[in-house]
Amino acid sequence: MTKIKIAIAGIGNCASSLIQGIEYYKADNKESIGLMHWDLGGYKPKDIEVVAAFDVDARKVGKDVAEAIFALPNCTAIFCPDIPSTGVKVKMGRVLDGISDHMKTYEEKYTFIASKELEATKADIVNELKNSGAEMLLNYLPVGSEEAVRFYAECALEAGIALINNMPVFIASNPEWAKRFEEKNIPIIGDDIKAQLGATITHRVLADLFEKRGVRLDRTYQLNTGGNTDFLNMLNRSRLASKRESKTEAVQSVLSHKLEDENIHIGPSDYVAWQKDNKVCFLRMEGRLFGDVPMNLELRLSVEDSPNSAGVVIDAIRCCKLALDRGIGGVLYSPASYFMKHPAIQYPDDEAYRKTEEFIAGTRER
């Protein structure tokens, strides 16, 4: 099989976990713990190769990707410390709204190149994507980067490469954007990566369980705390609209009756610096059993946030490559529904799983 050549916008914790994982699973005798698929359509994790990378942090720009993924403010678990040099330097990207204003006051946590003279133009990024041979662009920008995500989506379209939108800015689930990718026959998977076993998938499965067991869910909350730069970024509540919508819709979509706004609260709650990349979810569900007898469920889930997402992204990359191999463009509805919180079409998880397996096998087009 040929290599899957990827470009990454945002060399943060999630990119660090993904790149560590590609190296970690290179040995064919490596146990496939943590992978949904060891071999996906003939492609293994070791077939993925980073050929271009963009960031705006002074501690990462200009460094080899293998070095940049361990630079501050990244704080995720280091499970594969020996990453060989890639020969790929992190290029300066475009800031736009990729940095929340309040982040500029946390110099010890986050610094970036603010000089307008050093920022890349659209032409710079498109040329880098083309010259590198990248087949797809992975978006890992911070929550709330609406302008910046649209900018990189435009770059992908102009460069003629696929897009995997891992963040909650609605591109693949926006009909206008989806149409543009379909017209150019370019695959896209999005929006907002659903962790391997995180707060959203756990909440969805439990909500579906309530439905199937005849329990009426009356109200629920999901509160999340963490100490990485994403949680620091989300202290600016004005950047959370799409994130809350994405996570809330992911749960509401499995319910036969939608909860009123006052009875459902889902989203990031607070930044706790010492948690670093560990995310803690506090989940409560209140409902009624047989005879309207009340019950409630409380759950505490603690996960390392970024490896939790990388285990899904590594499959999204390979599904995107299968679409490229098969000449399929537009939104990949089945993989998007299984891998993302806010896909264009929300299927129940068991159905999304089945449809994704059919897509991988080639018996379902998208």
mmCIF file of C-alpha atoms in Angstrom:
data_model
loop_
_atom_site.group_PDB
_atom_site.id
_atom_site.type_symbol
_atom_site.label_atom_id
_atom_site.label_comp_id
_atom_site.label_asym_id
_atom_site.label_seq_id
_atom_site.Cartn_x
_atom_site.Cartn_y
_atom_site.Cartn_z
ATOM 1 C CA MET A 1 0.000 0.000 0.000
ATOM 2 C CA THR A 2 1.118 3.575 -0.604
ATOM 3 C CA LYS A 3 1.697 6.067 2.203
ATOM 4 C CA ILE A 4 -1.163 8.257 3.389
ATOM 5 C CA LYS A 5 0.265 11.767 3.290
ATOM 6 C CA ILE A 6 -1.323 14.165 5.766
ATOM 7 C CA ALA A 7 -0.976 17.828 6.662
ATOM 8 C CA ILE A 8 -1.925 19.143 10.096
ATOM 9 C CA ALA A 9 -3.136 22.604 11.123
ATOM 10 C CA GLY A 10 -2.436 22.983 14.843
ATOM 11 C CA ILE A 11 0.424 21.034 16.449
ATOM 12 C CA GLY A 12 -1.134 20.812 19.902
ATOM 13 C CA ASN A 13 -1.844 17.931 22.247
ATOM 14 C CA CYS A 14 -4.135 16.097 19.812
ATOM 15 C CA ALA A 15 -1.558 16.206 17.029
ATOM 16 C CA SER A 16 1.095 15.075 19.507
ATOM 17 C CA SER A 17 -0.931 11.999 20.470
ATOM 18 C CA LEU A 18 -1.681 11.159 16.836
ATOM 19 C CA ILE A 19 1.967 11.383 15.748
ATOM 20 C CA GLN A 20 3.153 9.434 18.787
ATOM 21 C CA GLY A 21 0.539 6.784 17.949
ATOM 22 C CA ILE A 22 1.689 6.435 14.338
ATOM 23 C CA GLU A 23 5.190 5.643 15.622
ATOM 24 C CA TYR A 24 3.949 3.502 18.529
ATOM 25 C CA TYR A 25 1.972 1.167 16.265
ATOM 26 C CA LYS A 26 4.633 0.829 13.575
ATOM 27 C CA ALA A 27 5.745 -2.657 14.597
ATOM 28 C CA ASP A 28 3.576 -5.319 12.985
ATOM 29 C CA ASN A 29 3.813 -7.404 16.140
ATOM 30 C CA LYS A 30 2.502 -4.552 18.290
ATOM 31 C CA GLU A 31 -0.714 -5.432 20.089
ATOM 32 C CA SER A 32 -3.583 -3.476 18.631
ATOM 33 C CA ILE A 33 -4.839 -2.325 22.050
ATOM 34 C CA GLY A 34 -6.440 1.086 21.646
ATOM 35 C CA LEU A 35 -7.272 0.699 17.944
ATOM 36 C CA MET A 36 -10.709 0.069 16.498
ATOM 37 C CA HIS A 37 -8.984 -1.327 13.391
ATOM 38 C CA TRP A 38 -5.406 -2.560 13.059
ATOM 39 C CA ASP A 39 -5.860 -3.017 9.321
ATOM 40 C CA LEU A 40 -8.444 -0.715 7.732
ATOM 41 C CA GLY A 41 -9.009 -1.359 4.045
ATOM 42 C CA GLY A 42 -5.425 -2.546 3.673
ATOM 43 C CA TYR A 43 -3.924 0.447 5.512
ATOM 44 C CA LYS A 44 -2.161 0.205 8.886
ATOM 45 C CA PRO A 45 -1.198 3.062 11.229
ATOM 46 C CA LYS A 46 2.411 2.941 10.005
ATOM 47 C CA ASP A 47 1.208 3.909 6.510
ATOM 48 C CA ILE A 48 0.356 7.433 7.694
ATOM 49 C CA GLU A 49 3.029 10.074 7.095
ATOM 50 C CA VAL A 50 3.015 13.750 8.100
ATOM 51 C CA VAL A 51 4.279 15.834 5.175
ATOM 52 C CA ALA A 52 3.209 19.357 6.216
ATOM 53 C CA ALA A 53 2.362 21.112 9.472
ATOM 54 C CA PHE A 54 1.206 24.570 10.531
ATOM 55 C CA ASP A 55 1.093 26.378 13.879
ATOM 56 C CA VAL A 56 1.410 29.897 15.261
ATOM 57 C CA ASP A 57 3.300 29.226 18.496
ATOM 58 C CA ALA A 58 6.874 30.535 18.560
ATOM 59 C CA ARG A 59 8.018 27.392 20.396
ATOM 60 C CA LYS A 60 6.900 25.156 17.518
ATOM 61 C CA VAL A 61 7.286 27.119 14.283
ATOM 62 C CA GLY A 62 10.528 26.235 12.507
ATOM 63 C CA LYS A 63 11.076 22.998 14.426
ATOM 64 C CA ASP A 64 10.870 19.470 13.118
ATOM 65 C CA VAL A 65 7.427 18.003 13.766
ATOM 66 C CA ALA A 66 9.048 15.295 15.913
ATOM 67 C CA GLU A 67 10.366 18.010 18.251
ATOM 68 C CA ALA A 68 7.434 20.408 18.056
ATOM 69 C CA ILE A 69 4.894 17.885 19.366
ATOM 70 C CA PHE A 70 6.694 17.856 22.725
ATOM 71 C CA ALA A 71 7.096 21.643 22.978
ATOM 72 C CA LEU A 72 5.152 23.693 25.513
ATOM 73 C CA PRO A 73 2.323 24.336 26.038
ATOM 74 C CA ASN A 74 1.640 20.691 25.030
ATOM 75 C CA CYS A 75 1.078 18.621 28.144
ATOM 76 C CA THR A 76 -0.442 15.332 27.025
ATOM 77 C CA ALA A 77 0.869 11.906 28.006
ATOM 78 C CA ILE A 78 4.168 10.920 26.390
ATOM 79 C CA PHE A 79 3.710 7.244 25.575
ATOM 80 C CA CYS A 80 6.199 7.151 22.683
ATOM 81 C CA PRO A 81 9.092 9.518 23.483
ATOM 82 C CA ASP A 82 11.454 8.421 20.713
ATOM 83 C CA ILE A 83 10.061 9.955 17.540
ATOM 84 C CA PRO A 84 12.623 10.015 14.710
ATOM 85 C CA SER A 85 13.139 13.249 12.825
ATOM 86 C CA THR A 86 10.552 13.654 10.082
ATOM 87 C CA GLY A 87 12.371 16.235 7.995
ATOM 88 C CA VAL A 88 9.150 18.280 8.072
ATOM 89 C CA LYS A 89 9.401 21.721 9.646
ATOM 90 C CA VAL A 90 6.362 23.345 11.245
ATOM 91 C CA LYS A 91 5.436 26.343 9.108
ATOM 92 C CA MET A 92 3.904 29.562 10.365
ATOM 93 C CA GLY A 93 0.159 29.516 9.817
ATOM 94 C CA ARG A 94 -2.514 32.174 9.966
ATOM 95 C CA VAL A 95 -3.720 33.507 13.338
ATOM 96 C CA LEU A 96 -7.096 35.157 12.578
ATOM 97 C CA ASP A 97 -9.335 34.180 15.542
ATOM 98 C CA GLY A 98 -7.269 31.086 16.350
ATOM 99 C CA ILE A 99 -6.117 32.710 19.595
ATOM 100 C CA SER A 100 -8.614 34.037 22.113
ATOM 101 C CA ASP A 101 -7.689 37.502 23.398
ATOM 102 C CA HIS A 102 -7.560 36.376 27.014
ATOM 103 C CA MET A 103 -4.909 33.756 26.139
ATOM 104 C CA LYS A 104 -2.422 36.546 25.517
ATOM 105 C CA THR A 105 -2.320 37.215 29.271
ATOM 106 C CA TYR A 106 -1.107 33.673 29.977
ATOM 107 C CA GLU A 107 2.430 34.095 28.649
ATOM 108 C CA GLU A 108 3.785 31.275 30.784
ATOM 109 C CA LYS A 109 1.173 28.968 29.257
ATOM 110 C CA TYR A 110 0.862 30.171 25.678
ATOM 111 C CA THR A 111 3.004 32.379 23.454
ATOM 112 C CA PHE A 112 2.653 32.895 19.754
ATOM 113 C CA ILE A 113 4.085 34.832 16.861
ATOM 114 C CA ALA A 114 1.931 37.908 16.460
ATOM 115 C CA SER A 115 3.941 39.642 13.743
ATOM 116 C CA LYS A 116 1.737 40.118 10.715
ATOM 117 C CA GLU A 117 4.852 40.009 8.523
ATOM 118 C CA LEU A 118 5.498 36.395 9.569
ATOM 119 C CA GLU A 119 1.978 35.101 9.071
ATOM 120 C CA ALA A 120 1.377 32.883 6.083
ATOM 121 C CA THR A 121 -0.892 33.996 3.300
ATOM 122 C CA LYS A 122 -3.494 31.757 1.743
ATOM 123 C CA ALA A 123 -1.181 31.300 -1.239
ATOM 124 C CA ASP A 124 1.675 30.265 1.082
ATOM 125 C CA ILE A 125 -0.392 27.534 2.702
ATOM 126 C CA VAL A 126 -1.925 26.281 -0.548
ATOM 127 C CA ASN A 127 1.536 26.075 -2.121
ATOM 128 C CA GLU A 128 2.882 24.181 0.893
ATOM 129 C CA LEU A 129 -0.009 21.719 0.713
ATOM 130 C CA LYS A 130 0.541 21.153 -2.998
ATOM 131 C CA ASN A 131 4.335 20.966 -2.870
ATOM 132 C CA SER A 132 4.327 18.569 0.092
ATOM 133 C CA GLY A 133 2.103 16.070 -1.699
ATOM 134 C CA ALA A 134 -0.434 16.118 1.148
ATOM 135 C CA GLU A 135 -3.628 14.227 0.342
ATOM 136 C CA MET A 136 -5.655 15.561 3.266
ATOM 137 C CA LEU A 137 -5.586 18.326 5.861
ATOM 138 C CA LEU A 138 -6.428 17.658 9.502
ATOM 139 C CA ASN A 139 -7.873 20.603 11.393
ATOM 140 C CA TYR A 140 -6.824 20.730 15.055
ATOM 141 C CA LEU A 141 -7.393 24.427 15.739
ATOM 142 C CA PRO A 142 -8.760 25.633 19.105
ATOM 143 C CA VAL A 143 -12.489 25.732 19.848
ATOM 144 C CA GLY A 144 -14.064 28.968 18.650
ATOM 145 C CA SER A 145 -11.662 29.496 15.721
ATOM 146 C CA GLU A 146 -14.496 30.121 13.280
ATOM 147 C CA GLU A 147 -12.614 32.358 10.826
ATOM 148 C CA ALA A 148 -9.410 30.329 10.999
ATOM 149 C CA VAL A 149 -11.141 26.999 10.364
ATOM 150 C CA ARG A 150 -12.973 28.417 7.343
ATOM 151 C CA PHE A 151 -9.653 29.821 6.118
ATOM 152 C CA TYR A 152 -7.979 26.385 6.238
ATOM 153 C CA ALA A 153 -11.040 24.750 4.673
ATOM 154 C CA GLU A 154 -10.674 27.183 1.776
ATOM 155 C CA CYS A 155 -7.001 26.267 1.525
ATOM 156 C CA ALA A 156 -7.876 22.563 1.329
ATOM 157 C CA LEU A 157 -10.404 23.222 -1.420
ATOM 158 C CA GLU A 158 -7.969 25.345 -3.408
ATOM 159 C CA ALA A 159 -5.192 22.785 -2.999
ATOM 160 C CA GLY A 160 -7.615 20.035 -4.040
ATOM 161 C CA ILE A 161 -7.068 17.879 -0.937
ATOM 162 C CA ALA A 162 -9.443 16.200 1.517
ATOM 163 C CA LEU A 163 -10.352 17.680 4.898
ATOM 164 C CA ILE A 164 -10.878 16.047 8.293
ATOM 165 C CA ASN A 165 -12.412 18.633 10.591
ATOM 166 C CA ASN A 166 -11.785 17.509 14.155
ATOM 167 C CA MET A 167 -13.072 20.704 15.771
ATOM 168 C CA PRO A 168 -16.588 22.087 16.381
ATOM 169 C CA VAL A 169 -16.760 24.628 13.587
ATOM 170 C CA PHE A 170 -19.447 23.374 11.233
ATOM 171 C CA ILE A 171 -17.990 22.666 7.790
ATOM 172 C CA ALA A 172 -18.949 19.120 6.768
ATOM 173 C CA SER A 173 -22.339 19.528 8.457
ATOM 174 C CA ASN A 174 -22.952 22.849 6.709
ATOM 175 C CA PRO A 175 -24.819 22.189 3.407
ATOM 176 C CA GLU A 176 -23.067 25.042 1.579
ATOM 177 C CA TRP A 177 -19.581 23.843 2.489
ATOM 178 C CA ALA A 178 -20.551 20.209 1.882
ATOM 179 C CA LYS A 179 -21.741 21.117 -1.622
ATOM 180 C CA ARG A 180 -18.452 22.817 -2.447
ATOM 181 C CA PHE A 181 -16.454 19.703 -1.509
ATOM 182 C CA GLU A 182 -18.860 17.497 -3.450
ATOM 183 C CA GLU A 183 -18.660 19.697 -6.565
ATOM 184 C CA LYS A 184 -14.870 19.297 -6.535
ATOM 185 C CA ASN A 185 -15.160 15.568 -5.734
ATOM 186 C CA ILE A 186 -13.048 16.057 -2.589
ATOM 187 C CA PRO A 187 -13.793 13.899 0.494
ATOM 188 C CA ILE A 188 -14.541 15.535 3.833
ATOM 189 C CA ILE A 189 -15.167 14.066 7.300
ATOM 190 C CA GLY A 190 -16.480 16.237 10.148
ATOM 191 C CA ASP A 191 -17.363 17.876 12.432
ATOM 192 C CA ASP A 192 -15.871 17.646 15.962
ATOM 193 C CA ILE A 193 -14.127 14.377 16.747
ATOM 194 C CA LYS A 194 -15.947 11.957 19.035
ATOM 195 C CA ALA A 195 -13.415 10.471 21.462
ATOM 196 C CA GLN A 196 -12.743 6.770 21.609
ATOM 197 C CA LEU A 197 -14.336 6.483 25.033
ATOM 198 C CA GLY A 198 -15.065 9.990 26.212
ATOM 199 C CA ALA A 199 -17.834 12.034 27.742
ATOM 200 C CA THR A 200 -19.975 12.355 24.617
ATOM 201 C CA ILE A 201 -19.958 8.718 23.482
ATOM 202 C CA THR A 202 -20.576 7.554 27.073
ATOM 203 C CA HIS A 203 -23.459 10.006 27.452
ATOM 204 C CA ARG A 204 -24.946 8.918 24.115
ATOM 205 C CA VAL A 205 -24.748 5.226 24.965
ATOM 206 C CA LEU A 206 -26.391 5.766 28.349
ATOM 207 C CA ALA A 207 -29.115 7.969 26.819
ATOM 208 C CA ASP A 208 -29.773 5.247 24.234
ATOM 209 C CA LEU A 209 -29.879 2.657 27.024
ATOM 210 C CA PHE A 210 -32.537 4.723 28.844
ATOM 211 C CA GLU A 211 -34.566 4.806 25.618
ATOM 212 C CA LYS A 212 -34.302 1.091 24.941
ATOM 213 C CA ARG A 213 -35.135 0.123 28.527
ATOM 214 C CA GLY A 214 -38.206 2.344 28.651
ATOM 215 C CA VAL A 215 -36.759 4.860 31.135
ATOM 216 C CA ARG A 216 -37.946 8.430 30.605
ATOM 217 C CA LEU A 217 -34.994 10.825 30.799
ATOM 218 C CA ASP A 218 -36.173 14.077 32.367
ATOM 219 C CA ARG A 219 -32.966 16.045 32.803
ATOM 220 C CA THR A 220 -29.231 15.611 32.486
ATOM 221 C CA TYR A 221 -25.932 17.434 32.734
ATOM 222 C CA GLN A 222 -22.375 16.774 31.611
ATOM 223 C CA LEU A 223 -19.718 18.971 33.209
ATOM 224 C CA ASN A 224 -16.113 18.704 32.060
ATOM 225 C CA THR A 225 -12.903 20.088 33.554
ATOM 226 C CA GLY A 226 -9.362 19.951 32.219
ATOM 227 C CA GLY A 227 -5.995 21.690 32.353
ATOM 228 C CA ASN A 228 -4.804 21.826 28.750
ATOM 229 C CA THR A 229 -4.772 24.916 26.549
ATOM 230 C CA ASP A 230 -8.115 23.940 25.019
ATOM 231 C CA PHE A 231 -9.819 24.287 28.385
ATOM 232 C CA LEU A 232 -7.909 27.515 29.023
ATOM 233 C CA ASN A 233 -9.081 28.779 25.638
ATOM 234 C CA MET A 234 -12.684 27.871 26.506
ATOM 235 C CA LEU A 235 -12.708 30.161 29.549
ATOM 236 C CA ASN A 236 -13.822 32.683 26.939
ATOM 237 C CA ARG A 237 -17.479 31.638 26.903
ATOM 238 C CA SER A 238 -18.140 33.551 23.693
ATOM 239 C CA ARG A 239 -16.136 30.869 21.843
ATOM 240 C CA LEU A 240 -18.269 27.991 23.117
ATOM 241 C CA ALA A 241 -21.471 28.284 21.071
ATOM 242 C CA SER A 242 -20.603 25.651 18.456
ATOM 243 C CA LYS A 243 -18.955 23.366 21.023
ATOM 244 C CA ARG A 244 -22.050 23.300 23.227
ATOM 245 C CA GLU A 245 -24.295 22.808 20.198
ATOM 246 C CA SER A 246 -22.150 19.951 18.939
ATOM 247 C CA LYS A 247 -22.036 18.073 22.255
ATOM 248 C CA THR A 248 -25.690 18.720 23.088
ATOM 249 C CA GLU A 249 -26.971 17.640 19.678
ATOM 250 C CA ALA A 250 -24.912 14.455 19.920
ATOM 251 C CA VAL A 251 -26.944 13.432 22.992
ATOM 252 C CA GLN A 252 -30.306 14.891 21.967
ATOM 253 C CA SER A 253 -30.152 13.008 18.653
ATOM 254 C CA VAL A 254 -30.525 9.602 20.339
ATOM 255 C CA LEU A 255 -33.619 10.646 22.318
ATOM 256 C CA SER A 256 -37.130 10.111 20.968
ATOM 257 C CA HIS A 257 -38.191 13.277 22.772
ATOM 258 C CA LYS A 258 -35.888 16.289 22.881
ATOM 259 C CA LEU A 259 -35.251 17.728 26.321
ATOM 260 C CA GLU A 260 -36.084 21.378 26.924
ATOM 261 C CA ASP A 261 -33.064 23.655 27.121
ATOM 262 C CA GLU A 262 -33.408 24.089 30.890
ATOM 263 C CA ASN A 263 -33.280 20.312 31.379
ATOM 264 C CA ILE A 264 -30.024 19.606 29.557
ATOM 265 C CA HIS A 265 -26.622 21.173 30.133
ATOM 266 C CA ILE A 266 -23.589 19.801 28.320
ATOM 267 C CA GLY A 267 -20.210 21.375 27.819
ATOM 268 C CA PRO A 268 -16.856 22.453 29.206
ATOM 269 C CA SER A 269 -17.142 23.737 32.745
ATOM 270 C CA ASP A 270 -13.779 24.985 33.979
ATOM 271 C CA TYR A 271 -10.014 25.094 33.618
ATOM 272 C CA VAL A 272 -8.028 23.320 36.349
ATOM 273 C CA ALA A 273 -4.340 23.838 35.527
ATOM 274 C CA TRP A 274 -2.933 20.840 37.407
ATOM 275 C CA GLN A 275 -5.176 18.429 35.503
ATOM 276 C CA LYS A 276 -3.105 19.136 32.363
ATOM 277 C CA ASP A 277 -4.441 16.934 29.510
ATOM 278 C CA ASN A 278 -6.562 14.826 31.833
ATOM 279 C CA LYS A 279 -10.275 15.537 31.374
ATOM 280 C CA VAL A 280 -12.733 14.740 34.123
ATOM 281 C CA CYS A 281 -16.408 14.392 33.234
ATOM 282 C CA PHE A 282 -19.181 14.603 35.827
ATOM 283 C CA LEU A 283 -22.364 13.139 34.397
ATOM 284 C CA ARG A 284 -25.821 13.046 35.939
ATOM 285 C CA MET A 285 -29.019 11.653 34.443
ATOM 286 C CA GLU A 286 -32.425 11.842 36.127
ATOM 287 C CA GLY A 287 -35.338 9.782 34.896
ATOM 288 C CA ARG A 288 -38.468 7.780 35.705
ATOM 289 C CA LEU A 289 -38.880 4.013 35.746
ATOM 290 C CA PHE A 290 -41.989 1.819 35.750
ATOM 291 C CA GLY A 291 -44.885 3.546 37.519
ATOM 292 C CA ASP A 292 -43.175 6.964 37.226
ATOM 293 C CA VAL A 293 -40.839 5.945 40.044
ATOM 294 C CA PRO A 294 -37.804 8.299 39.963
ATOM 295 C CA MET A 295 -34.178 7.217 39.550
ATOM 296 C CA ASN A 296 -30.863 8.906 38.890
ATOM 297 C CA LEU A 297 -27.430 7.921 37.669
ATOM 298 C CA GLU A 298 -24.145 9.676 38.440
ATOM 299 C CA LEU A 299 -20.845 8.882 36.752
ATOM 300 C CA ARG A 300 -17.324 10.264 36.955
ATOM 301 C CA LEU A 301 -15.092 9.602 33.956
ATOM 302 C CA SER A 302 -11.384 10.477 33.885
ATOM 303 C CA VAL A 303 -9.496 10.198 30.573
ATOM 304 C CA GLU A 304 -6.346 11.549 28.962
ATOM 305 C CA ASP A 305 -8.074 13.792 26.449
ATOM 306 C CA SER A 306 -5.786 13.778 23.419
ATOM 307 C CA PRO A 307 -4.918 10.057 23.042
ATOM 308 C CA ASN A 308 -8.662 9.490 23.435
ATOM 309 C CA SER A 309 -9.257 11.453 20.231
ATOM 310 C CA ALA A 310 -6.245 10.084 18.320
ATOM 311 C CA GLY A 311 -7.623 6.554 18.449
ATOM 312 C CA VAL A 312 -10.553 7.718 16.330
ATOM 313 C CA VAL A 313 -8.708 10.136 14.060
ATOM 314 C CA ILE A 314 -6.339 7.379 12.940
ATOM 315 C CA ASP A 315 -9.389 5.561 11.518
ATOM 316 C CA ALA A 316 -10.859 8.735 10.022
ATOM 317 C CA ILE A 317 -7.598 9.271 8.114
ATOM 318 C CA ARG A 318 -7.704 5.786 6.649
ATOM 319 C CA CYS A 319 -11.395 6.053 5.707
ATOM 320 C CA CYS A 320 -10.623 9.347 3.963
ATOM 321 C CA LYS A 321 -7.820 7.624 2.063
ATOM 322 C CA LEU A 322 -10.188 4.859 0.939
ATOM 323 C CA ALA A 323 -12.514 7.531 -0.461
ATOM 324 C CA LEU A 324 -9.600 9.078 -2.366
ATOM 325 C CA ASP A 325 -8.591 5.679 -3.719
ATOM 326 C CA ARG A 326 -12.164 5.049 -4.871
ATOM 327 C CA GLY A 327 -12.682 8.488 -6.406
ATOM 328 C CA ILE A 328 -15.437 9.374 -3.917
ATOM 329 C CA GLY A 329 -15.932 13.032 -3.002
ATOM 330 C CA GLY A 330 -18.202 15.020 -0.713
ATOM 331 C CA VAL A 331 -19.198 14.231 2.853
ATOM 332 C CA LEU A 332 -18.441 10.675 3.970
ATOM 333 C CA TYR A 333 -21.713 10.323 5.878
ATOM 334 C CA SER A 334 -21.165 6.923 7.498
ATOM 335 C CA PRO A 335 -17.646 7.444 8.902
ATOM 336 C CA ALA A 336 -18.594 10.999 9.917
ATOM 337 C CA SER A 337 -21.553 9.748 11.924
ATOM 338 C CA TYR A 338 -19.422 7.174 13.723
ATOM 339 C CA PHE A 339 -16.353 9.348 14.284
ATOM 340 C CA MET A 340 -17.830 12.828 14.831
ATOM 341 C CA LYS A 341 -20.132 14.550 17.327
ATOM 342 C CA HIS A 342 -21.820 16.813 14.766
ATOM 343 C CA PRO A 343 -22.033 14.945 11.432
ATOM 344 C CA ALA A 344 -24.294 15.929 8.560
ATOM 345 C CA ILE A 345 -26.461 12.886 9.366
ATOM 346 C CA GLN A 346 -26.778 11.579 12.932
ATOM 347 C CA TYR A 347 -27.185 7.809 12.963
ATOM 348 C CA PRO A 348 -27.542 5.796 16.203
ATOM 349 C CA ASP A 349 -24.097 4.498 17.167
ATOM 350 C CA ASP A 350 -24.810 0.857 16.361
ATOM 351 C CA GLU A 351 -26.137 1.844 12.927
ATOM 352 C CA ALA A 352 -23.229 4.244 12.344
ATOM 353 C CA TYR A 353 -20.823 1.433 13.223
ATOM 354 C CA ARG A 354 -22.490 -0.952 10.772
ATOM 355 C CA LYS A 355 -22.557 1.609 7.968
ATOM 356 C CA THR A 356 -18.898 2.468 8.567
ATOM 357 C CA GLU A 357 -17.912 -1.191 8.357
ATOM 358 C CA GLU A 358 -19.844 -1.399 5.085
ATOM 359 C CA PHE A 359 -18.014 1.681 3.795
ATOM 360 C CA ILE A 360 -14.661 0.133 4.699
ATOM 361 C CA ALA A 361 -15.633 -3.115 2.969
ATOM 362 C CA GLY A 362 -16.684 -1.160 -0.131
ATOM 363 C CA THR A 363 -20.333 -2.188 -0.043
ATOM 364 C CA ARG A 364 -21.486 1.344 0.843
ATOM 365 C CA GLU A 365 -20.326 4.360 -1.157
ATOM 366 C CA ARG A 366 -20.402 7.000 1.588
#
